XYZ file of C-alpha atoms in Angstrom:
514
model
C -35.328 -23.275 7.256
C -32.575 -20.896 5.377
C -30.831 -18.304 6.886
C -29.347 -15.346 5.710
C -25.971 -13.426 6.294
C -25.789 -9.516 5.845
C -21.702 -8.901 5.847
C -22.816 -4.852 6.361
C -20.402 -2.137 6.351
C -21.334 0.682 8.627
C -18.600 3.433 7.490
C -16.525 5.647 9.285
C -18.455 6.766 11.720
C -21.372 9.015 10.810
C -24.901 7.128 10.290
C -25.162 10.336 7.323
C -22.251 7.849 5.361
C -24.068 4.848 6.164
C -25.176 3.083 2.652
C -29.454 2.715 2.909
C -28.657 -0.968 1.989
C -27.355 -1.048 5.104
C -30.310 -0.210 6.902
C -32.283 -2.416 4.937
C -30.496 -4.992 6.165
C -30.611 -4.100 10.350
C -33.870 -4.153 9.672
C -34.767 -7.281 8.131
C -31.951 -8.840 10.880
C -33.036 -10.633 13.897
C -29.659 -10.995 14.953
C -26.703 -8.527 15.079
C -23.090 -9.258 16.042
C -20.636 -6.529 16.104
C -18.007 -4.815 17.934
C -19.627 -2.548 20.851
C -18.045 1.005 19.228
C -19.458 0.044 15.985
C -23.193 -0.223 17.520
C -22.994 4.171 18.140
C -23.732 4.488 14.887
C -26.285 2.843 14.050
C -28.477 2.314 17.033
C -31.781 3.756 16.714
C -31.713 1.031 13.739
C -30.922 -2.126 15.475
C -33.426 -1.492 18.291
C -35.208 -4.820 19.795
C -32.648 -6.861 17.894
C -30.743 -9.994 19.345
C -27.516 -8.034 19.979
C -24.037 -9.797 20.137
C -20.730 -8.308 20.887
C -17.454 -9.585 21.132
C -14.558 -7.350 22.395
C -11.350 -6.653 19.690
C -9.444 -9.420 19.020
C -11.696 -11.912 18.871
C -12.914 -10.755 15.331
C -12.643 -14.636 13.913
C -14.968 -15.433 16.860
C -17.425 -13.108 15.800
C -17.520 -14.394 12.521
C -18.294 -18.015 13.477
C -20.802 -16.601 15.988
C -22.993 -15.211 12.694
C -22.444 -18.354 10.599
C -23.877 -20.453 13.221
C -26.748 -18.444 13.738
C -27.206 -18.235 10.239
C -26.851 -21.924 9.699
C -29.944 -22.125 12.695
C -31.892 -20.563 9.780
C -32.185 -16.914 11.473
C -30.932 -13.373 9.093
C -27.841 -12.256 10.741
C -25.924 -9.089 10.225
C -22.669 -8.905 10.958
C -21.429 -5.295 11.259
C -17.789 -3.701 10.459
C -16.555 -0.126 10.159
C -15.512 1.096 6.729
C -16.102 -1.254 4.073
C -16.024 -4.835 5.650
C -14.729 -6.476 2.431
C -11.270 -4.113 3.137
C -9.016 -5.468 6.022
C -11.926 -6.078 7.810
C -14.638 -8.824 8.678
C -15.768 -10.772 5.397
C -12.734 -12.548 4.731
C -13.394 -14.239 7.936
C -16.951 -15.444 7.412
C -15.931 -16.759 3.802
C -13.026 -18.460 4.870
C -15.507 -20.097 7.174
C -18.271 -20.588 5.399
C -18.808 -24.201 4.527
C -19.471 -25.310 0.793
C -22.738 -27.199 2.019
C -23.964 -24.185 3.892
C -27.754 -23.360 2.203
C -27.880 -19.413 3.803
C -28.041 -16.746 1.452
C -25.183 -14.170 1.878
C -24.977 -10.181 0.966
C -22.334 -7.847 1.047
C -23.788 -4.047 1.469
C -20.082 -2.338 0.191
C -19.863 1.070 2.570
C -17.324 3.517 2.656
C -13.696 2.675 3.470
C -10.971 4.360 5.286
C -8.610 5.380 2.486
C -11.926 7.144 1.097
C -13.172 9.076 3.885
C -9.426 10.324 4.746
C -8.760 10.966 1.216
C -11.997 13.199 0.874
C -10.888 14.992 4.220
C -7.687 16.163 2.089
C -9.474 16.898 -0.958
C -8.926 14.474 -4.029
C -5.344 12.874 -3.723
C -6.284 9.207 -4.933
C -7.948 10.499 -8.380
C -5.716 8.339 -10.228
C -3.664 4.842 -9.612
C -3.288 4.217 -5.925
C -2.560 1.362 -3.599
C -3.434 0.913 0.323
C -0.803 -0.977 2.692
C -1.781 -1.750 5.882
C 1.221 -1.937 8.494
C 0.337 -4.238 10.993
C 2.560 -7.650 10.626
C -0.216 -9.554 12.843
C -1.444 -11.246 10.177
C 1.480 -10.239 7.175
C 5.447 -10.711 7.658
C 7.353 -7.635 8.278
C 9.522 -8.168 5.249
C 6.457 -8.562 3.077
C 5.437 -4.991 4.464
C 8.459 -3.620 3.218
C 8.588 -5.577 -0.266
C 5.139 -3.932 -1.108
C 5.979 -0.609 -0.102
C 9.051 -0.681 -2.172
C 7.476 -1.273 -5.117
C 4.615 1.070 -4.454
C 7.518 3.576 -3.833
C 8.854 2.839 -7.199
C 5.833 2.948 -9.594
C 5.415 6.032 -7.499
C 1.517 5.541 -6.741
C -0.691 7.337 -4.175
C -0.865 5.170 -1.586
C -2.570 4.982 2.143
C -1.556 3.374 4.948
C -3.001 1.725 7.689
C -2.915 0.274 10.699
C 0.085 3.255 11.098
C 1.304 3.097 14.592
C 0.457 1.307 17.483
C 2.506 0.947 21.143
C 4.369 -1.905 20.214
C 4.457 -1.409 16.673
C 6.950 2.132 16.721
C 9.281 2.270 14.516
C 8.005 0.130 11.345
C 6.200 2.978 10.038
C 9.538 5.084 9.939
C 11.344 2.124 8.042
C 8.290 2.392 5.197
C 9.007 6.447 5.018
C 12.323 5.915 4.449
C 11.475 3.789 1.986
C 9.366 6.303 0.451
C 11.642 8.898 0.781
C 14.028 6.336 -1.529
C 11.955 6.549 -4.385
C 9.388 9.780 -3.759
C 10.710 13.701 -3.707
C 11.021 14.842 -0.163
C 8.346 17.672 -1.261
C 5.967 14.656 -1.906
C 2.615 15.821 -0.779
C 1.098 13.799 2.234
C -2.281 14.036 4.529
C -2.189 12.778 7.904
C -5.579 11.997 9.009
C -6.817 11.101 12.530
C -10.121 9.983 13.826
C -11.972 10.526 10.368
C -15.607 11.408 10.849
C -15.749 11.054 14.672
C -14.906 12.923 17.682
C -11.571 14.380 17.734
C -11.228 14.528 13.632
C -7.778 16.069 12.832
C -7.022 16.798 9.198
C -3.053 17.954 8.243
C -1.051 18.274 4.448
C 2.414 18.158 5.111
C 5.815 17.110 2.669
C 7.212 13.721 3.141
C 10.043 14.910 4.584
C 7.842 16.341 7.309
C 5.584 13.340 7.690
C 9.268 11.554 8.577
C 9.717 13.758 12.113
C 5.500 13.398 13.416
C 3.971 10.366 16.094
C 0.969 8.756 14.953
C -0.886 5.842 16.484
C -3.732 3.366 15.095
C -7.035 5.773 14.903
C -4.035 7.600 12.278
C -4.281 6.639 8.345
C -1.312 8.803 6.225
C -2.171 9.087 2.610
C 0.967 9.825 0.333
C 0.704 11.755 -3.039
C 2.651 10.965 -6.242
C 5.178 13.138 -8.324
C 2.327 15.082 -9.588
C 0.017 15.591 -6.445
C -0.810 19.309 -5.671
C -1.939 21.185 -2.829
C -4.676 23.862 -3.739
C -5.585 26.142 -0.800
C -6.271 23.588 2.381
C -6.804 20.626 -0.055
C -4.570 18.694 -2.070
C -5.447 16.646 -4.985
C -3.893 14.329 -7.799
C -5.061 15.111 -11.652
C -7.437 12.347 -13.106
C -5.333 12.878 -16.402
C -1.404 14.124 -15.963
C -1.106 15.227 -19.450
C 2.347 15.697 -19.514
C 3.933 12.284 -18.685
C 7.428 13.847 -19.078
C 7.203 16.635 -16.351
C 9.503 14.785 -14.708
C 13.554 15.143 -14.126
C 13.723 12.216 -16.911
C 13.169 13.140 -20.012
C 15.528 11.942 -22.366
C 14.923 8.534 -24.546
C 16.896 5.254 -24.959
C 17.224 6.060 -28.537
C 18.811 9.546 -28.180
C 21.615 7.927 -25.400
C 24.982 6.944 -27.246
C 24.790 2.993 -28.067
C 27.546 0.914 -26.149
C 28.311 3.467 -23.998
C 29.580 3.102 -20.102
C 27.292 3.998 -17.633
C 28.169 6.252 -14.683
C 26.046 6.858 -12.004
C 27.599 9.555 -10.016
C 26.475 12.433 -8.273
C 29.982 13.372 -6.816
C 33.008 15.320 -7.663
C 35.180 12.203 -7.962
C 32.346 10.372 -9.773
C 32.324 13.120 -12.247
C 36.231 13.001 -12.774
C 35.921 9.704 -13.642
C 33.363 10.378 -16.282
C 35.910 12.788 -17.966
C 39.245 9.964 -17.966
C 36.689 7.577 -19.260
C 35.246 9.811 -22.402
C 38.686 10.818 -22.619
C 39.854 7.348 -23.937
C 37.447 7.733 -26.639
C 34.926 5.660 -25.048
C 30.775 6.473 -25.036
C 29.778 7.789 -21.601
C 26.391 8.699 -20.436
C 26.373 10.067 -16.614
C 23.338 9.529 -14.538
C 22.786 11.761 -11.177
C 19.883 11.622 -9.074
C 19.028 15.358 -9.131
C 19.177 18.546 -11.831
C 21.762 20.274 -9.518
C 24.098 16.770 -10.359
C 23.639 16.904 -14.013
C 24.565 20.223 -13.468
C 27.527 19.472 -11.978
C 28.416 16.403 -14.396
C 27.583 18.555 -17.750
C 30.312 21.124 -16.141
C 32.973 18.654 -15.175
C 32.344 16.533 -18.608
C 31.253 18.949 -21.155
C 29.120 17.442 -23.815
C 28.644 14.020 -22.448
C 25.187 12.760 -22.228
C 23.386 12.396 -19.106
C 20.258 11.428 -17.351
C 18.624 13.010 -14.342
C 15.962 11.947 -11.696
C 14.637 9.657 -9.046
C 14.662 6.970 -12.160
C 13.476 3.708 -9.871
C 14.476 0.566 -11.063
C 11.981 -0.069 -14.100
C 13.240 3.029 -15.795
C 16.899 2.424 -14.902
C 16.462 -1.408 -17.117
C 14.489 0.350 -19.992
C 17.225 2.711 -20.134
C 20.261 0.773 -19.855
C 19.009 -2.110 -21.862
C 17.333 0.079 -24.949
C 20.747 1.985 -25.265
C 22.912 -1.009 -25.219
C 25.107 -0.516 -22.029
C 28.195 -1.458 -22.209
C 29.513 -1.843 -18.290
C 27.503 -0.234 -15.059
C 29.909 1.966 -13.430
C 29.071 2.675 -9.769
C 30.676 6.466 -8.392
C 28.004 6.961 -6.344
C 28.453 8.548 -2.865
C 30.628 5.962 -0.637
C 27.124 5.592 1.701
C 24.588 5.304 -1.305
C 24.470 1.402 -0.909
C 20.885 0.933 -1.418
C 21.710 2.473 -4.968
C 24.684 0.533 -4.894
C 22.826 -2.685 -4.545
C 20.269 -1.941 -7.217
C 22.934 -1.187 -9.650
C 24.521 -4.376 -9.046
C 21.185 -6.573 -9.088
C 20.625 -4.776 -12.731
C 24.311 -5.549 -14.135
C 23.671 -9.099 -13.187
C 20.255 -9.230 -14.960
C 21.519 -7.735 -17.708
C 24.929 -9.489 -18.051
C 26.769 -6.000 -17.819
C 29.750 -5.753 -16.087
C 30.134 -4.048 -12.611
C 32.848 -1.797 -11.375
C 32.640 -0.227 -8.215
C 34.769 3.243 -7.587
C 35.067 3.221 -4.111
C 36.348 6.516 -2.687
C 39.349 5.448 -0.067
C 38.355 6.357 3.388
C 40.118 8.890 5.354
C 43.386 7.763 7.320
C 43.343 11.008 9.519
C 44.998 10.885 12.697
C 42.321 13.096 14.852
C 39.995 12.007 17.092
C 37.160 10.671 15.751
C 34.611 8.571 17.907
C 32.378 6.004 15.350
C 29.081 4.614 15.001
C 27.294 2.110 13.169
C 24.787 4.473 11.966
C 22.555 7.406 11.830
C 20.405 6.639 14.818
C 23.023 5.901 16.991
C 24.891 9.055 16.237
C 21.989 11.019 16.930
C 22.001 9.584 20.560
C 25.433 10.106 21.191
C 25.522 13.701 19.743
C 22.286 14.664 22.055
C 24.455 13.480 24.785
C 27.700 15.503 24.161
C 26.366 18.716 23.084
C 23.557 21.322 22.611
C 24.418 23.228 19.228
C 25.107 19.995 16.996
C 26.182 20.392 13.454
C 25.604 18.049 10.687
C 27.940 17.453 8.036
C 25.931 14.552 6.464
C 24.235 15.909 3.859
C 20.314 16.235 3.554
C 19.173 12.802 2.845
C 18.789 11.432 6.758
C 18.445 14.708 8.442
C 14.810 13.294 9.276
C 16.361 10.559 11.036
C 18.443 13.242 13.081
C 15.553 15.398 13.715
C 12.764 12.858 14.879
C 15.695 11.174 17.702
C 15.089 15.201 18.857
C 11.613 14.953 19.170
C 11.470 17.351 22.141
C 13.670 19.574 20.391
C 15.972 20.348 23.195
C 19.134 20.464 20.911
C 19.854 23.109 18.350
C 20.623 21.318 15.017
C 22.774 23.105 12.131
C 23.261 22.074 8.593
C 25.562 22.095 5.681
C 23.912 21.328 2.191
C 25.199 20.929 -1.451
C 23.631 24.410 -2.601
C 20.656 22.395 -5.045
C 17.100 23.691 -4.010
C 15.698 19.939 -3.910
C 17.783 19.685 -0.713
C 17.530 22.924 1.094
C 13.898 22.542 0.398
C 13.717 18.847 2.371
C 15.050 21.033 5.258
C 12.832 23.418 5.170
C 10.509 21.469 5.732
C 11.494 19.430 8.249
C 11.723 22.628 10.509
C 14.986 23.660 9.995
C 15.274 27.380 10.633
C 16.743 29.295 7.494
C 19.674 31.018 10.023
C 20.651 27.307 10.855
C 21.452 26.111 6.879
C 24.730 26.670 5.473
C 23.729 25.787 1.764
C 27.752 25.501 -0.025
C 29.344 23.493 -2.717
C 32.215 21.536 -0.565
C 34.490 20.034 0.387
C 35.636 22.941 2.714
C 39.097 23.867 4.301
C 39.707 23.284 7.951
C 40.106 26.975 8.398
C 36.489 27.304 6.629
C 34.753 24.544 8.588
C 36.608 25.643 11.707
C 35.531 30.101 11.102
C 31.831 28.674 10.288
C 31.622 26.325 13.556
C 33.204 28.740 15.903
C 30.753 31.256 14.567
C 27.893 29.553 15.078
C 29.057 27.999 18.640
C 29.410 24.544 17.544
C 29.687 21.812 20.370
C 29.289 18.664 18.907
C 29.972 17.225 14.782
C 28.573 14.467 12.959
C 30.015 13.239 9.886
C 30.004 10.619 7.174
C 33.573 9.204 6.207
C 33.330 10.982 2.832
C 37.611 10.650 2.396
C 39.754 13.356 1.364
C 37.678 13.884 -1.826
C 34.674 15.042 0.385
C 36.526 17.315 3.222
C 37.021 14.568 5.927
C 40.273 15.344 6.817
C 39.560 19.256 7.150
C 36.414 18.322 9.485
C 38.152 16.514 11.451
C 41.434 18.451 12.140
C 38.748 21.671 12.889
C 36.948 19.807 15.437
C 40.088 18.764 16.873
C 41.126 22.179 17.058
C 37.960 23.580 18.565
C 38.011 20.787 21.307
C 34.753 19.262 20.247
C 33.293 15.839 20.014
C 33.780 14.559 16.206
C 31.380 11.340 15.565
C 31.545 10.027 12.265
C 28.743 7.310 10.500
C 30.553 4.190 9.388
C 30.767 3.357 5.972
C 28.064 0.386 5.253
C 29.843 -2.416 4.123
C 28.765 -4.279 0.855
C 29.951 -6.974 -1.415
C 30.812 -5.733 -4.727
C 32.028 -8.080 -7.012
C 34.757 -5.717 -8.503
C 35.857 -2.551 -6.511
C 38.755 -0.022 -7.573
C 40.397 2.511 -5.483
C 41.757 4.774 -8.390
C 41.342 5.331 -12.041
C 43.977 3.803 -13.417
C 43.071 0.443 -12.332
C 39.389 0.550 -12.883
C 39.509 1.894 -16.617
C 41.563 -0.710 -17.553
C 38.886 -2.911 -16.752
C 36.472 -1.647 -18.756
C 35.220 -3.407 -21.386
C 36.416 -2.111 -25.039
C 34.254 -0.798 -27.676
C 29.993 -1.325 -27.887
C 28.635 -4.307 -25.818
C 27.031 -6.643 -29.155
């Protein structure tokens, strides 16, 4: 006698979403093995049956409990929530199934999780988007953060899940950061808990903001791309964008100087170093990762040619390979090393050369107590003081903020005055009256007049050298009697590093790479 195996998706948990396949199938079943939650939905359906449950965790069980009963020649359905083709049940049963079983097996497809959140929100996966689950049960860690990267970089919608369990806290913070990498701060996001059941809680928030909130597994996040847009309380990504160039990068290989050195810079020193370099006659184009840094670089270097934007990696090779680079020169920011690293996995790809500015550290005298990274000087700075003040620039204030989950300290903050990053802390929270939005570096009578007004206790700082105020920071809080904690410098292996001009243009490669 020949059995047959319904693999039936039930959906998210309303028997209104449930496929009529799907009852078909319960009702042609004489036996049905589940999980007991995923019986609510559909029970007025699977009445008189030969019911079989199995508690979580023993999903694989389950599995081999319908292919044996299926193999005894009876019609089993075996029931999963969502779609149970999509990190769910039917990869079990195939895997398995035996090539000399005889039972006939169907699929009924139902509705998954990234869909039912997604249509919660409104339409934010209307064009290419990817899901990630973020358990490492059953997928290494590493692997996690591998796919995420690149999901970052091609900048698709994507949805999470799995987000956050008890034992699983902090890995989904390591994939927003890795968002927050490649994706605008101001990224449209939809948290979404307990979709069509009891409890349902629908949210749009930035990705900044989505950086400082607790979630836990009955939580799916669903993050927009560059051109996702919020539209009363929905948000939705365009089926068609139109206008492929509404981004920061605009400009073509073709229309970049041939041969010339690239500088990727985004500070004052960076852009100095643009200048001597043009000024020996040589092709320059500067790249910064915002328009308030080509800003700043067509000031300092009048009429050089530069590039804007969150590029990602892809763009970075078309670029530097279809204008005919001549040398990768790294200025960027003395704790950019992610950048850092990507610039020098490209110059070996490429065969460019690779010369590393490296901004000397500070030798000040002042106290200065130091720590090994953002985290950790959040800690320390809840535990000296009240009224903490961050000198770090806008890129990890989520990291500061979410340590103060409670929100028992008061944090203030000094930004670069471009709108990209007083908007990221705007919407992480940060009260306007607490922003100091000013193009540094600042004198130790400025840093000290703005502390003391705003009853400063406690400073945390990046070792940005005397190009980027350290010394001035740290002789104020030395003055004002309060803690100064600084963020050491991450420590990389660049094949060439220079600590002044001199020495690093006259290791530049002469005239157009061939």
């Amino acid at each position: 006698m020949t059995g047959k195996l319904y693999l039936v998706s039930v959906g998210p948990g309303r028997a209104e979403l449930i496929p009529d396949l799907a009852r078909q199938a319960l009702a042609a079943s004489d036996v049905i093995v589940s999980y007991d939650l995923y019986l609510t939905w559909v029970q007025p359906w699977i009445v008189g049956k030969d019911i079989r449950t199995l508690p979580l965790t023993q999903e694989r069980e389950r599995a081999q409990l319908a292919l044996e009963e299926a193999r005894a020649g009876k019609t089993v359905a075996l029931l999963s929530s969502g779609d149970i083709g999509v990190y769910a049940m039917a990869t079990l049963a195939y895997e398995d199934m035996r090539e000399d079983d005889v039972f006939d097996v169907q699929l009924i497809p139902g509705i998954t999780s990234a869909n039912s959140c997604a249509s919660l929100l409104g339409a934010p996966l209307s064009h290419d988007f990817a899901t990630l689950s973020l358990s490492d049960l059953l997928c290494p860690w590493e692997w996690i953060e591998t796919r995420a990267r690149h999901i970052a970089q091609a900048d698709l919608a994507v949805v999470f899940y799995n987000v956050q369990s008890r034992q699983r806290q902090e890995g989904v913070y390591r994939i927003l950061d890795i968002m927050l990498e490649h994706k605008k701060p101001e990224t449209l996001c939809g948290i979404v808990r307990n979709a069509y059941r009891e409890d349902q809680a629908v949210e749009i928030v930035t990705l900044a903001e989505l950086r400082t909130r607790r979630f836990d597994m009955l939580t799916s996040i669903v993050i927009g791309n560059r051109f996702t847009r919020r539209k009363r309380e929905w948000m939705f990504t365009p089926r068609g964008y139109f206008n492929w160039s509404n981004t920061s990068d605009t400009v073509k290989a073709d229309a970049l100087p041939a041969g010339a050195a690239w500088v990727f810079s985004g500070t004052s020193d960076g852009n100095a170093l643009s200048r001597a370099i043009a000024e020996t006659g040589r092709p320059v184009v500067v790249s910064s990762a915002s328009d308030y840094g080509n800003e700043q670089a067509r000031q300092a270097v009048p009429g050089v040619a530069t590039v804007s934007g969150r590029l990602g990696v892809e763009r970075r090779r078309e670029l530097l390979s279809g204008s005919r680079a001549s040398a990768i020169v790294d200025a960027t920011h003395p704790y950019a090393s992610e950048m850092s690293q990507q610039l020098m996995a490209l110059a070996e790809e490429l065969a460019l050369p690779y010369l590393r500015y490296e901004r000397p550290a500070s030798g000040s005298e002042h106290p200065v107590i130091h720590c090994a990274d953002a985290d950790a000087a959040a800690r320390l700075a809840m535990a000296r003081g009240q009224r903490i003040f961050l000198a770090t620039g806008s890129k990890e204030l989520h990291r500061f903020l979410a340590a103060d989950a409670e929100q028992k300290q008061q944090w203030f903050v000094r930004l670069a005055p471009d709108p990209q990053h007083l908007q990221r802390a705007l919407d992480l929270g940060l009260p306007r009256a607490r922003i100091c939005a000013m193009q540094g570096p600042f004198s130790q009578a400025a840093n000290e007049a703005l502390w003391r007004d705003w009853g400063i206790d406690c400073v945390i700082s990046k070792d940005g050298g005397e190009a980027g105020g350290f010394d001035a920071k740290a002789a104020a809080a030395a003055a004002l009697g309060i803690p100064f904690i600084v963020i050491d410098r991450p420590q990389l292996d660049y094949p060439q590093a220079f600590g002044d001009f001199a020495s690093l243009l006259a290791a530049l490669p002469k005239g157009e790479q061939a």
